[in-house]
Coordinates of C-alpha atoms and ligand atoms in Angstrom, one line a residue:
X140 CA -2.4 4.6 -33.8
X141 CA -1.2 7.6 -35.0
X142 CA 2.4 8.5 -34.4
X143 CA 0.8 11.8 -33.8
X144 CA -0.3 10.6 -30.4
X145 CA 1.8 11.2 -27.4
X146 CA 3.8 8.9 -26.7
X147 CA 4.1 7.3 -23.3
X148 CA 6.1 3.9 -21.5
X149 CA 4.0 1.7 -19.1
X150 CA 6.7 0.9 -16.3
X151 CA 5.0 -1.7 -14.5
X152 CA 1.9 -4.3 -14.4
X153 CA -1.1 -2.0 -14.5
X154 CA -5.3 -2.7 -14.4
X155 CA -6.4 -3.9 -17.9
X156 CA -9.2 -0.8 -17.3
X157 CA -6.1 1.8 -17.5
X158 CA -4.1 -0.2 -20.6
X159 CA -7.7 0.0 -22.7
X160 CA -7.4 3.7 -21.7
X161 CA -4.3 4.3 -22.6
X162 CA -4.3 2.7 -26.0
X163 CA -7.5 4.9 -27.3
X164 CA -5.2 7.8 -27.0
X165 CA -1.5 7.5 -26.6
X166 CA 1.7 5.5 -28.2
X167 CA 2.1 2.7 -25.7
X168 CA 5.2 0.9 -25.5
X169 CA 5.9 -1.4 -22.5
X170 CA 9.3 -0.8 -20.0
X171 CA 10.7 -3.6 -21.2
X172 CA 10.4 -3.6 -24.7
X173 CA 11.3 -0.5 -26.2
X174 CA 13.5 -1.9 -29.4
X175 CA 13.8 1.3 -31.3
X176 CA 16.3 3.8 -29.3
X177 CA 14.3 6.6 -31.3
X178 CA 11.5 5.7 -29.0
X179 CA 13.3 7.4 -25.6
X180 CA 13.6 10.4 -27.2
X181 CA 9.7 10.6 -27.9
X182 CA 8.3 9.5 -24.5
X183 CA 6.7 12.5 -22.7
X184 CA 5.3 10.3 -19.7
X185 CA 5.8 7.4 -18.0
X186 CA 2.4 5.6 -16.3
X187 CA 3.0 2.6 -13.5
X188 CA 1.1 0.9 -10.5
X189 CA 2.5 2.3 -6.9
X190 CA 5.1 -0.4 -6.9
X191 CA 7.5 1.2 -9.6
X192 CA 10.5 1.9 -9.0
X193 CA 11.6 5.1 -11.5
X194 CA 14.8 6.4 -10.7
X195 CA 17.0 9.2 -11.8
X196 CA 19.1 7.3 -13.7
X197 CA 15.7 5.8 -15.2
X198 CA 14.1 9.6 -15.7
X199 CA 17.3 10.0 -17.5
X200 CA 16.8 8.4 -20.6
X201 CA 13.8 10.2 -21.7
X202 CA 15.5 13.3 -22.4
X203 CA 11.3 14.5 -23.4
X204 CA 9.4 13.5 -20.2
X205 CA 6.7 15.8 -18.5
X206 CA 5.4 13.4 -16.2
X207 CA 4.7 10.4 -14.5
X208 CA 1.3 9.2 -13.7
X209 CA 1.3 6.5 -11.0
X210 CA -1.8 4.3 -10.8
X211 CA -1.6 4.1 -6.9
X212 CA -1.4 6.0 -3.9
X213 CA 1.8 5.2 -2.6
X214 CA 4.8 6.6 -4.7
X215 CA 7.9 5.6 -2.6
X216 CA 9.7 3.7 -5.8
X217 CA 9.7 7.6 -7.6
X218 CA 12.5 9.6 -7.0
X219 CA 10.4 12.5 -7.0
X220 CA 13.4 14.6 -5.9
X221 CA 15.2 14.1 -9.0
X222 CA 11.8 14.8 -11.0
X223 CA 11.4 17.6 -9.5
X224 CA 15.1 19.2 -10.6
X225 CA 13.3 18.2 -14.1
X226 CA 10.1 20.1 -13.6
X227 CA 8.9 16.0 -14.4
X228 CA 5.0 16.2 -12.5
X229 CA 4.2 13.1 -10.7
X230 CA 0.9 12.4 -10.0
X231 CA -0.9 9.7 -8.1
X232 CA -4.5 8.3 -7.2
X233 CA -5.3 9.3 -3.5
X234 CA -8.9 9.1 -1.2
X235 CA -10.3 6.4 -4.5
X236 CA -8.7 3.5 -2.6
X237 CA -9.3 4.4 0.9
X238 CA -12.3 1.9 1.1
X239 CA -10.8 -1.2 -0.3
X240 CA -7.5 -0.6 1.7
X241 CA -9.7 0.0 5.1
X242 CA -12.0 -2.9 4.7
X243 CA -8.7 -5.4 3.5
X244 CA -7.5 -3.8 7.2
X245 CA -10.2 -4.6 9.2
X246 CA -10.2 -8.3 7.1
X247 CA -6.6 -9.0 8.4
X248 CA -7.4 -8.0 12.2
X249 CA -10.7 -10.2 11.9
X250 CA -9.0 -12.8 10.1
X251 CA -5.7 -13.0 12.6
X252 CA -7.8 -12.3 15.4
X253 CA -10.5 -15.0 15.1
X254 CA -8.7 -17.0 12.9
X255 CA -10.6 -17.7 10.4
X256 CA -8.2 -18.7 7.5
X257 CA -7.0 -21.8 10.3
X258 CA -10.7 -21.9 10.9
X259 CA -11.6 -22.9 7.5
X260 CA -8.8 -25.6 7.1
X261 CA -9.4 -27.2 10.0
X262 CA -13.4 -27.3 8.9
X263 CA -12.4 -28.4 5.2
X264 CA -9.3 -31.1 7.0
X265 CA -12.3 -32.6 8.6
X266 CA -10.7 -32.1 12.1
X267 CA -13.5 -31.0 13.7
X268 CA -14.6 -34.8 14.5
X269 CA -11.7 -34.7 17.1
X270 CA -13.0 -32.1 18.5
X271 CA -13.6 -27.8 19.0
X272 CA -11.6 -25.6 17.1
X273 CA -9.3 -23.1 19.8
X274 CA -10.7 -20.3 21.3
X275 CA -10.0 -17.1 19.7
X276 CA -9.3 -13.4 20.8
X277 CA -12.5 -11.3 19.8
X278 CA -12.1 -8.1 18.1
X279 CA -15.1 -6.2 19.1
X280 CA -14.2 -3.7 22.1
X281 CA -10.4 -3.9 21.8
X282 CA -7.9 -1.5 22.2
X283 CA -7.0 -0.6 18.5
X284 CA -3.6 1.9 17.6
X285 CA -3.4 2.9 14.1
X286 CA -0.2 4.5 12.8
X287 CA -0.9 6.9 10.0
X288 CA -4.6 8.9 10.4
X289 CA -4.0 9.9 7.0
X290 CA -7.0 9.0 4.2
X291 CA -6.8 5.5 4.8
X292 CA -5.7 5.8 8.3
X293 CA -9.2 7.5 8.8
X294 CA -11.2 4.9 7.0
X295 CA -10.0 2.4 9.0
X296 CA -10.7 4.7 12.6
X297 CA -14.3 4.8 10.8
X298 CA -14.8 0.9 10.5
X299 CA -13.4 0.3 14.0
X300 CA -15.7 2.5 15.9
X301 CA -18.0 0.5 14.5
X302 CA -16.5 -2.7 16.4
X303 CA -16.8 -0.5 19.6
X304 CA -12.9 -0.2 19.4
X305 CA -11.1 1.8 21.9
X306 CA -8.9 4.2 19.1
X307 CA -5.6 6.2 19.5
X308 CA -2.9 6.9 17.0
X309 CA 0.7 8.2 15.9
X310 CA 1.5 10.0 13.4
X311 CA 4.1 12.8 13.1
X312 CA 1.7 15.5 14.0
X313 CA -1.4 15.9 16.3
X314 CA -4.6 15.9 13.8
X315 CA -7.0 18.9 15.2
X316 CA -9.5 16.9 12.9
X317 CA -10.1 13.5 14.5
X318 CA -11.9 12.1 17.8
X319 CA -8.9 9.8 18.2
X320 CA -6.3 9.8 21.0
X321 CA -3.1 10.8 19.8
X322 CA -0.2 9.1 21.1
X323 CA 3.0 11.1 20.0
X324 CA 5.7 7.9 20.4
X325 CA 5.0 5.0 18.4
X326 CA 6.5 2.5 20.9
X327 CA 3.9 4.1 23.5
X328 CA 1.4 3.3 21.2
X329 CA 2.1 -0.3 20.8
X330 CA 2.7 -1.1 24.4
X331 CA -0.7 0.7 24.9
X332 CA -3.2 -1.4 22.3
X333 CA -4.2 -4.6 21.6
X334 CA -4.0 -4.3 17.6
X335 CA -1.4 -2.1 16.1
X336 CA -2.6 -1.3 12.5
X337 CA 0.2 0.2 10.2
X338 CA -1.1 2.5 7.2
X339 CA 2.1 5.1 6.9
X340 CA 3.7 5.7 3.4
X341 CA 6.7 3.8 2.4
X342 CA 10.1 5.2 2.1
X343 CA 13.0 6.1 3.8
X344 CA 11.5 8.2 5.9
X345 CA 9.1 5.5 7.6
X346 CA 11.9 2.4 7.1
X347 CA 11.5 0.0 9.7
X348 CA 9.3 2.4 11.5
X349 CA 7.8 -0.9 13.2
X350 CA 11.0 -2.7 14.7
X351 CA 11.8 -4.9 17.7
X352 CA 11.3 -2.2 20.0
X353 CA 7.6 -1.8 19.2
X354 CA 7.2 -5.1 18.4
X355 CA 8.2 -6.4 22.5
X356 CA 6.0 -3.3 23.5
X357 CA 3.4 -4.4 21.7
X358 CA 3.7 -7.4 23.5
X359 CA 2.5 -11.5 23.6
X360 CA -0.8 -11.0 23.7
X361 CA -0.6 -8.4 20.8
X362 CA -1.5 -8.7 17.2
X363 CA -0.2 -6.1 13.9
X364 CA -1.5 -5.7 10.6
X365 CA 0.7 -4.0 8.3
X366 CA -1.3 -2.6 5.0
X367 CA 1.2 0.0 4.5
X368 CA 4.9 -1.1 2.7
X369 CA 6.9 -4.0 3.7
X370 CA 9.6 -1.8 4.2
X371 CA 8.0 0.1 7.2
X372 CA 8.0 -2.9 9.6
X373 CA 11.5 -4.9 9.9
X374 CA 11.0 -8.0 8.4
X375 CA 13.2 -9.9 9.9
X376 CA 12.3 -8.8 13.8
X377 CA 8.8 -9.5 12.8
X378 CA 9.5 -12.7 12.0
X379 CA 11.7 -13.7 15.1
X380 CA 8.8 -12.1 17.0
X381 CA 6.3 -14.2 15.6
X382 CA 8.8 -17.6 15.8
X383 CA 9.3 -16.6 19.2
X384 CA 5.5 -15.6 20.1
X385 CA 6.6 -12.2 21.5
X386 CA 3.6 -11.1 19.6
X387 CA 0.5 -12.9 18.9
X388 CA 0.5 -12.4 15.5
X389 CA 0.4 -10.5 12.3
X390 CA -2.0 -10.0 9.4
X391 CA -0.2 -8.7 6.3
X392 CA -0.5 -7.8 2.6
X393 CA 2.6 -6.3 1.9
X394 CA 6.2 -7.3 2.2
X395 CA 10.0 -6.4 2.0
X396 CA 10.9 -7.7 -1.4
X397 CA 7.6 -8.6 -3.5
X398 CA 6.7 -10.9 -4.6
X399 CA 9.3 -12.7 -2.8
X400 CA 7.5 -13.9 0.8
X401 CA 9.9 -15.6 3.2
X402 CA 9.6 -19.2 3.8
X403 CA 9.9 -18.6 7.2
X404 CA 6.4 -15.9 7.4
X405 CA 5.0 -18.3 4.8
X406 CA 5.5 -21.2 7.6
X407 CA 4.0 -19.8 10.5
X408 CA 0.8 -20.6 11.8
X409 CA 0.2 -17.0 13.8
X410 CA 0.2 -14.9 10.5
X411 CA -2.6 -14.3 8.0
X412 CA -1.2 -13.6 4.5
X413 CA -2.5 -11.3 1.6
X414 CA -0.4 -10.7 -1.8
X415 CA -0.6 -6.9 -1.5
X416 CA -4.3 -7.0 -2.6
X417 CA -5.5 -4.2 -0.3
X418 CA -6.7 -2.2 -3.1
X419 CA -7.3 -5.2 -5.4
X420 CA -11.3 -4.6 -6.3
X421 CA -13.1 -4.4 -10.0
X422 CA -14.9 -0.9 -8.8
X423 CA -11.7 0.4 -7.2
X424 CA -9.1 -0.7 -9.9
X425 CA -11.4 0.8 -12.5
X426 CA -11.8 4.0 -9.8
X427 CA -7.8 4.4 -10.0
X428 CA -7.5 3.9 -13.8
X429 CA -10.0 6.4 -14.9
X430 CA -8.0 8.8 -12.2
X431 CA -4.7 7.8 -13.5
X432 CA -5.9 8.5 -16.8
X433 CA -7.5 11.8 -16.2
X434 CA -4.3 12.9 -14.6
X435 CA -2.5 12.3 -17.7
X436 CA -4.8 13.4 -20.3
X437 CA -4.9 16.6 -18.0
X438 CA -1.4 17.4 -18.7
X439 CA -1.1 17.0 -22.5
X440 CA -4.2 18.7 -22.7
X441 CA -2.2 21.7 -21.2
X442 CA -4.9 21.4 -18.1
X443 CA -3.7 21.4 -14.4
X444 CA -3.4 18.4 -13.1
X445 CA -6.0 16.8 -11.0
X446 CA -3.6 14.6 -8.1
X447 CA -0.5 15.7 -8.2
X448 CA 1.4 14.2 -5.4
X449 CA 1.8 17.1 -2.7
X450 CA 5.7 17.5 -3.5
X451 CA 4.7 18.7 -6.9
X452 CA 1.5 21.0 -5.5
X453 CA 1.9 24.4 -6.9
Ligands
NDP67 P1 -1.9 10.0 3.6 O1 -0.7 10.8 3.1 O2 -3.3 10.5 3.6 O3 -1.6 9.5 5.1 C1 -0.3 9.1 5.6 C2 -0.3 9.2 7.1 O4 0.9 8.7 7.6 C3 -0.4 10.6 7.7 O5 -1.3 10.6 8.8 C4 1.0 10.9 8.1 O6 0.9 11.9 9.2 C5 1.4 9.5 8.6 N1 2.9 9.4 8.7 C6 3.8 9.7 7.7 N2 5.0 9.5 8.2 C7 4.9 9.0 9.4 C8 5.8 8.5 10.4 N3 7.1 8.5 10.2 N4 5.3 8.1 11.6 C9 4.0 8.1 11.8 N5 3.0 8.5 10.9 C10 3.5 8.9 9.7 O7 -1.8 8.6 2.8 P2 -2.9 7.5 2.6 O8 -3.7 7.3 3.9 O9 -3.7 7.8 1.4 O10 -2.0 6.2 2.2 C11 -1.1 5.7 3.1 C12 -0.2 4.7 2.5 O11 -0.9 3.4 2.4 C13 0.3 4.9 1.1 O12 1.4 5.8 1.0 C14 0.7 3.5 0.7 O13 2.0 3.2 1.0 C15 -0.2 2.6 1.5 N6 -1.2 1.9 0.7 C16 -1.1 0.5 0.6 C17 -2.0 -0.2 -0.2 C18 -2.0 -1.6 -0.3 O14 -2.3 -2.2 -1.4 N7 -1.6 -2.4 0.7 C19 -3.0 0.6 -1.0 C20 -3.0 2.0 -0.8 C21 -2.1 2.6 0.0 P3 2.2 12.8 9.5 O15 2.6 13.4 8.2 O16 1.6 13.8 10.5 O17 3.2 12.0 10.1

């Protein structure tokens, strides 16, 4: 590779589609391995999945960098305020996603709901000779309350309404856009709906968004799925609510601290688990490389860039 190629750090684990990319046309040196301090001087871009966590002080030894490229839709881990005072561009990969994430959502509420991961142990434990597996809550007709009617937020209304779901939503403002009912208070929503499907960003903005207050409105006989950011639900009143039954249960893909799961979540029997997979397909991956890519060959090509995240719109 030519050392006349752009050089660029990769800042987390990224899709093997988008590391092929980047080697065809850029210097790639890896976050963690960068033994010549010559190198931070040369980097014009950083590129990471949506779980990296690029900080000022981070930002601040690449005294050269133009952007950052974030293979993901979610960007809470960037401190786009700080690249911003820069004039640093961060982009990100928006609407290529919004299938797998919706379809992983409606997996978890059929999943929790009808219980199919117990299902299948108790089919493969041979318990079935003792007897019927429990009845189940079904899924089809229920009240459903999604907060967030964003990209994904909508994909997921879309799916529902095809499960005859009964649909209303929070989100900061009213959508003019959307058949849904808009709830403006999100504890309102929770005590109002059977599932409570969270698909907000991340962020301090949404931080424990979904804590015990919602959670007791949403009640005993009420189930959440969380395919938004751990940090949006309180962990830990999620888990007493669960120990406790003051819900019914949860279906979740991401977490507080990943990839660190507590034991407690991991023991219950009312939760169904994913390791933040939502967007975890061949087609999509490859979907959110080629866009990551084509955001950053955009800007060294001296082109617009294609996603910017809407802080750094013009
Ligand atoms: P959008 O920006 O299109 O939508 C975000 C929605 O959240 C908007 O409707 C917004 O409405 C709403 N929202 C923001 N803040 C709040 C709040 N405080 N209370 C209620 N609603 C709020 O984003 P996407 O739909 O494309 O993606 C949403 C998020 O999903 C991503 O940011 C990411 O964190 C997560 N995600 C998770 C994945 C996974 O693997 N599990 C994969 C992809 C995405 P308003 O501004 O009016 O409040």
């Amino acid at each position: 590779m030519s050392i006349h190629h752009p050089e660029i750090v990769v800042t987390s684990r990224i899709p093997p589609f988008l590391t092929t990319g980047l080697q065809e046309k850029y210097v790639v040196h890896e976050r963690d391995h960068i033994r010549d301090r010559q190198v931070f001087g040369r980097v014009r871009a950083l590129v990471g999945g949506g779980e990296s966590k690029i900080d000022a002080s981070y930002m601040a030894l690449f005294p050269a960098l133009e952007m950052i490229s974030v293979c993901g839709v979610g960007y809470d881990g960037i401190d786009v305020a700080a690249a911003k005072k820069r004039g640093i561009m961060v982009s990100h990969t928006p609407e290529v996603l919004n299938d797998d994430v919706a379809d992983l959502a409606l997996g978890l509420l059929l999943a929790v709901a009808r219980k199919i991961p117990a299902a299948d142990r108790f089919t493969r434990n041979a318990d079935w000779l003792d007897g019927p597996f429990p009845l189940t809550r079904k899924l089809t007709g229920a009240k459903l309350g999604i907060v967030g009617m964003g990209r994904i937020g909508q994909a997921i209304a879309k799916r529902a309404a095809a499960f005859d779901m009964d649909i209303s939503y929070n989100t900061r403002h009213q959508r003019s856009d959307v058949p849904y009912k808009y709830v403006p208070n999100v504890t309102a929503l929770a005590a109002a709906v059977d599932f409570l499907v969270v698909i907000t960003p991340g962020g301090a903005a949404t931080r424990n968004l979904i804590n015990a207050e919602v959670l007791k409105a949403l009640g005993p006989q009420g189930f959440l799925v969380n395919v938004a950011r751990g940090s949006v639900v309180d962990q830990v009143a999620l888990i007493e609510a669960l120990q406790k039954k003051t819900i019914a249960g949860a279906g979740l893909d991401v977490y507080v601290d990943e990839p660190n799961v507590p034991a407690e979540l991991r023991k219950l029997d009312n939760v169904v688990l994913t390791p933040h997979v939502a967007s975890g397909t061949v087609e999509t991956r490859k979907a959110m490389s080629a866009l990551a890519l084509a955001n950053l060959d955009a800007h060294m090509s001296g082109q617009p860039i294609i996603t910017p995240v809407p802080e750094c719109r013009p």
